[in-house]
């Protein structure tokens, strides 16, 4: 990843956010596709590569799933990422994110609504 690629991606996502703000607040899937997936890709976590990113990660076989597991080359998850629709409050989802990481035995977890500044 080049720093220039990251800067260009952030600028592109800011423009997308400004142009489609209302549409991206409709649901989490729109936010993921338009904002989160492109940012993951530029950071080296290609969401289309199952060796790097596992969507809807289910570590214990239950019904609860983390939105993304970021994978280590050894095949084990190293981070959990929870996605929320644009503008959704994080307060009510912190426990969910922490729970997913704890169940999976993962030390790193994140929560995002796709905004570059959050």
PDB file of C-alpha atoms in Angstrom:
ATOM      1  CA  UNK A   1       0.000   0.000   0.000  1.00  0.00           C
ATOM      2  CA  UNK A   2       1.287   3.368  -0.936  1.00  0.00           C
ATOM      3  CA  UNK A   3       0.483   6.388   1.178  1.00  0.00           C
ATOM      4  CA  UNK A   4      -0.756   8.139  -1.966  1.00  0.00           C
ATOM      5  CA  UNK A   5      -3.269   5.312  -2.556  1.00  0.00           C
ATOM      6  CA  UNK A   6      -4.573   5.720   0.976  1.00  0.00           C
ATOM      7  CA  UNK A   7      -4.928   9.490   0.643  1.00  0.00           C
ATOM      8  CA  UNK A   8      -6.708   9.153  -2.707  1.00  0.00           C
ATOM      9  CA  UNK A   9      -9.075   6.516  -1.310  1.00  0.00           C
ATOM     10  CA  UNK A  10      -9.944   8.670   1.695  1.00  0.00           C
ATOM     11  CA  UNK A  11     -10.669  11.644  -0.561  1.00  0.00           C
ATOM     12  CA  UNK A  12     -12.808   9.483  -2.860  1.00  0.00           C
ATOM     13  CA  UNK A  13     -14.745   8.100   0.115  1.00  0.00           C
ATOM     14  CA  UNK A  14     -15.310  11.577   1.533  1.00  0.00           C
ATOM     15  CA  UNK A  15     -16.762  12.663  -1.823  1.00  0.00           C
ATOM     16  CA  UNK A  16     -18.945   9.548  -1.943  1.00  0.00           C
ATOM     17  CA  UNK A  17     -20.111  10.222   1.593  1.00  0.00           C
ATOM     18  CA  UNK A  18     -21.049  13.796   0.735  1.00  0.00           C
ATOM     19  CA  UNK A  19     -22.871  12.782  -2.436  1.00  0.00           C
ATOM     20  CA  UNK A  20     -24.761   9.808  -1.007  1.00  0.00           C
ATOM     21  CA  UNK A  21     -25.096  10.534   2.700  1.00  0.00           C
ATOM     22  CA  UNK A  22     -28.833   9.818   2.930  1.00  0.00           C
ATOM     23  CA  UNK A  23     -28.561   6.600   0.907  1.00  0.00           C
ATOM     24  CA  UNK A  24     -25.738   5.290   3.087  1.00  0.00           C
ATOM     25  CA  UNK A  25     -27.798   5.818   6.243  1.00  0.00           C
ATOM     26  CA  UNK A  26     -30.455   3.342   5.050  1.00  0.00           C
ATOM     27  CA  UNK A  27     -28.695   0.136   6.061  1.00  0.00           C
ATOM     28  CA  UNK A  28     -25.414  -1.452   7.024  1.00  0.00           C
ATOM     29  CA  UNK A  29     -24.923  -3.270   3.714  1.00  0.00           C
ATOM     30  CA  UNK A  30     -24.852  -0.027   1.747  1.00  0.00           C
ATOM     31  CA  UNK A  31     -22.328   1.422   4.163  1.00  0.00           C
ATOM     32  CA  UNK A  32     -20.139  -1.663   3.969  1.00  0.00           C
ATOM     33  CA  UNK A  33     -20.085  -1.800   0.185  1.00  0.00           C
ATOM     34  CA  UNK A  34     -19.628   1.924  -0.423  1.00  0.00           C
ATOM     35  CA  UNK A  35     -17.295   2.942   2.404  1.00  0.00           C
ATOM     36  CA  UNK A  36     -15.881   0.134   4.528  1.00  0.00           C
ATOM     37  CA  UNK A  37     -14.886  -2.425   1.888  1.00  0.00           C
ATOM     38  CA  UNK A  38     -12.883   0.088  -0.204  1.00  0.00           C
ATOM     39  CA  UNK A  39     -11.028   1.279   2.906  1.00  0.00           C
ATOM     40  CA  UNK A  40     -10.207  -2.292   3.948  1.00  0.00           C
ATOM     41  CA  UNK A  41      -8.916  -3.011   0.442  1.00  0.00           C
ATOM     42  CA  UNK A  42      -6.568  -0.019   0.333  1.00  0.00           C
ATOM     43  CA  UNK A  43      -5.250  -1.023   3.766  1.00  0.00           C
ATOM     44  CA  UNK A  44      -4.332  -4.447   2.366  1.00  0.00           C
ATOM     45  CA  UNK A  45      -7.389  -6.377   3.604  1.00  0.00           C
ATOM     46  CA  UNK A  46      -9.190  -7.203   0.349  1.00  0.00           C
ATOM     47  CA  UNK A  47     -12.760  -8.148   1.331  1.00  0.00           C
ATOM     48  CA  UNK A  48     -13.007 -10.298  -1.803  1.00  0.00           C
ATOM     49  CA  UNK A  49     -10.083 -12.496  -0.666  1.00  0.00           C
ATOM     50  CA  UNK A  50     -11.265 -15.108   1.869  1.00  0.00           C
ATOM     51  CA  UNK A  51      -7.691 -15.732   2.990  1.00  0.00           C
ATOM     52  CA  UNK A  52      -7.558 -12.100   4.194  1.00  0.00           C
ATOM     53  CA  UNK A  53     -11.126 -11.241   5.218  1.00  0.00           C
ATOM     54  CA  UNK A  54     -13.931 -13.505   6.330  1.00  0.00           C
ATOM     55  CA  UNK A  55     -17.303 -11.742   6.245  1.00  0.00           C
ATOM     56  CA  UNK A  56     -19.968 -12.767   8.750  1.00  0.00           C
ATOM     57  CA  UNK A  57     -17.362 -14.539  10.880  1.00  0.00           C
ATOM     58  CA  UNK A  58     -18.851 -17.063  13.273  1.00  0.00           C
ATOM     59  CA  UNK A  59     -16.176 -18.372  15.655  1.00  0.00           C
ATOM     60  CA  UNK A  60     -18.356 -20.643  17.799  1.00  0.00           C
ATOM     61  CA  UNK A  61     -21.055 -21.819  15.421  1.00  0.00           C
ATOM     62  CA  UNK A  62     -23.810 -19.835  17.132  1.00  0.00           C
ATOM     63  CA  UNK A  63     -26.179 -17.422  15.500  1.00  0.00           C
ATOM     64  CA  UNK A  64     -24.119 -14.289  16.255  1.00  0.00           C
ATOM     65  CA  UNK A  65     -21.620 -13.228  13.628  1.00  0.00           C
ATOM     66  CA  UNK A  66     -19.004 -10.503  13.462  1.00  0.00           C
ATOM     67  CA  UNK A  67     -19.164  -8.502  10.247  1.00  0.00           C
ATOM     68  CA  UNK A  68     -15.519  -9.090   9.369  1.00  0.00           C
ATOM     69  CA  UNK A  69     -12.624 -11.166  10.631  1.00  0.00           C
ATOM     70  CA  UNK A  70      -9.229  -9.939   9.436  1.00  0.00           C
ATOM     71  CA  UNK A  71      -7.017 -12.956   8.965  1.00  0.00           C
ATOM     72  CA  UNK A  72      -3.364 -13.659   9.707  1.00  0.00           C
ATOM     73  CA  UNK A  73      -1.428 -15.571   7.024  1.00  0.00           C
ATOM     74  CA  UNK A  74      -1.507 -18.587   9.367  1.00  0.00           C
ATOM     75  CA  UNK A  75      -5.282 -18.746   8.880  1.00  0.00           C
ATOM     76  CA  UNK A  76      -6.276 -17.453  12.304  1.00  0.00           C
ATOM     77  CA  UNK A  77      -8.221 -14.245  12.803  1.00  0.00           C
ATOM     78  CA  UNK A  78      -6.245 -11.369  14.282  1.00  0.00           C
ATOM     79  CA  UNK A  79      -9.005  -8.745  14.448  1.00  0.00           C
ATOM     80  CA  UNK A  80     -12.771  -8.444  14.414  1.00  0.00           C
ATOM     81  CA  UNK A  81     -14.469  -5.499  12.733  1.00  0.00           C
ATOM     82  CA  UNK A  82     -18.087  -4.613  13.356  1.00  0.00           C
ATOM     83  CA  UNK A  83     -19.803  -2.430  10.775  1.00  0.00           C
ATOM     84  CA  UNK A  84     -22.820  -0.250  11.370  1.00  0.00           C
ATOM     85  CA  UNK A  85     -24.873   1.854   9.011  1.00  0.00           C
ATOM     86  CA  UNK A  86     -23.682   5.399   8.539  1.00  0.00           C
ATOM     87  CA  UNK A  87     -24.565   7.586  11.497  1.00  0.00           C
ATOM     88  CA  UNK A  88     -25.554   4.801  13.870  1.00  0.00           C
ATOM     89  CA  UNK A  89     -24.498   5.341  17.475  1.00  0.00           C
ATOM     90  CA  UNK A  90     -21.595   3.217  18.627  1.00  0.00           C
ATOM     91  CA  UNK A  91     -22.677   3.250  22.265  1.00  0.00           C
ATOM     92  CA  UNK A  92     -25.136   0.403  21.903  1.00  0.00           C
ATOM     93  CA  UNK A  93     -22.732  -1.787  19.931  1.00  0.00           C
ATOM     94  CA  UNK A  94     -19.524  -1.687  21.980  1.00  0.00           C
ATOM     95  CA  UNK A  95     -20.547  -4.721  24.037  1.00  0.00           C
ATOM     96  CA  UNK A  96     -21.433  -6.638  20.882  1.00  0.00           C
ATOM     97  CA  UNK A  97     -18.022  -5.972  19.343  1.00  0.00           C
ATOM     98  CA  UNK A  98     -16.198  -6.869  22.552  1.00  0.00           C
ATOM     99  CA  UNK A  99     -18.232 -10.036  22.974  1.00  0.00           C
ATOM    100  CA  UNK A 100     -17.402 -11.257  19.460  1.00  0.00           C
ATOM    101  CA  UNK A 101     -13.698 -10.678  20.040  1.00  0.00           C
ATOM    102  CA  UNK A 102     -13.748 -12.354  23.456  1.00  0.00           C
ATOM    103  CA  UNK A 103     -15.617 -15.419  22.213  1.00  0.00           C
ATOM    104  CA  UNK A 104     -13.145 -15.791  19.359  1.00  0.00           C
ATOM    105  CA  UNK A 105     -10.132 -15.172  21.605  1.00  0.00           C
ATOM    106  CA  UNK A 106      -9.046 -12.181  19.522  1.00  0.00           C
ATOM    107  CA  UNK A 107      -7.260  -9.249  21.138  1.00  0.00           C
ATOM    108  CA  UNK A 108      -8.155  -6.616  18.544  1.00  0.00           C
ATOM    109  CA  UNK A 109     -11.583  -5.335  17.584  1.00  0.00           C
ATOM    110  CA  UNK A 110     -12.975  -2.300  15.829  1.00  0.00           C
ATOM    111  CA  UNK A 111     -16.308  -0.649  15.221  1.00  0.00           C
ATOM    112  CA  UNK A 112     -17.020   1.607  12.237  1.00  0.00           C
ATOM    113  CA  UNK A 113     -19.771   3.268  10.288  1.00  0.00           C
ATOM    114  CA  UNK A 114     -17.398   3.880   7.388  1.00  0.00           C
ATOM    115  CA  UNK A 115     -16.600   7.516   8.047  1.00  0.00           C
ATOM    116  CA  UNK A 116     -12.871   8.094   7.581  1.00  0.00           C
ATOM    117  CA  UNK A 117     -12.657  10.360  10.632  1.00  0.00           C
ATOM    118  CA  UNK A 118     -14.141   7.798  13.046  1.00  0.00           C
TER     119      UNK A 118
END
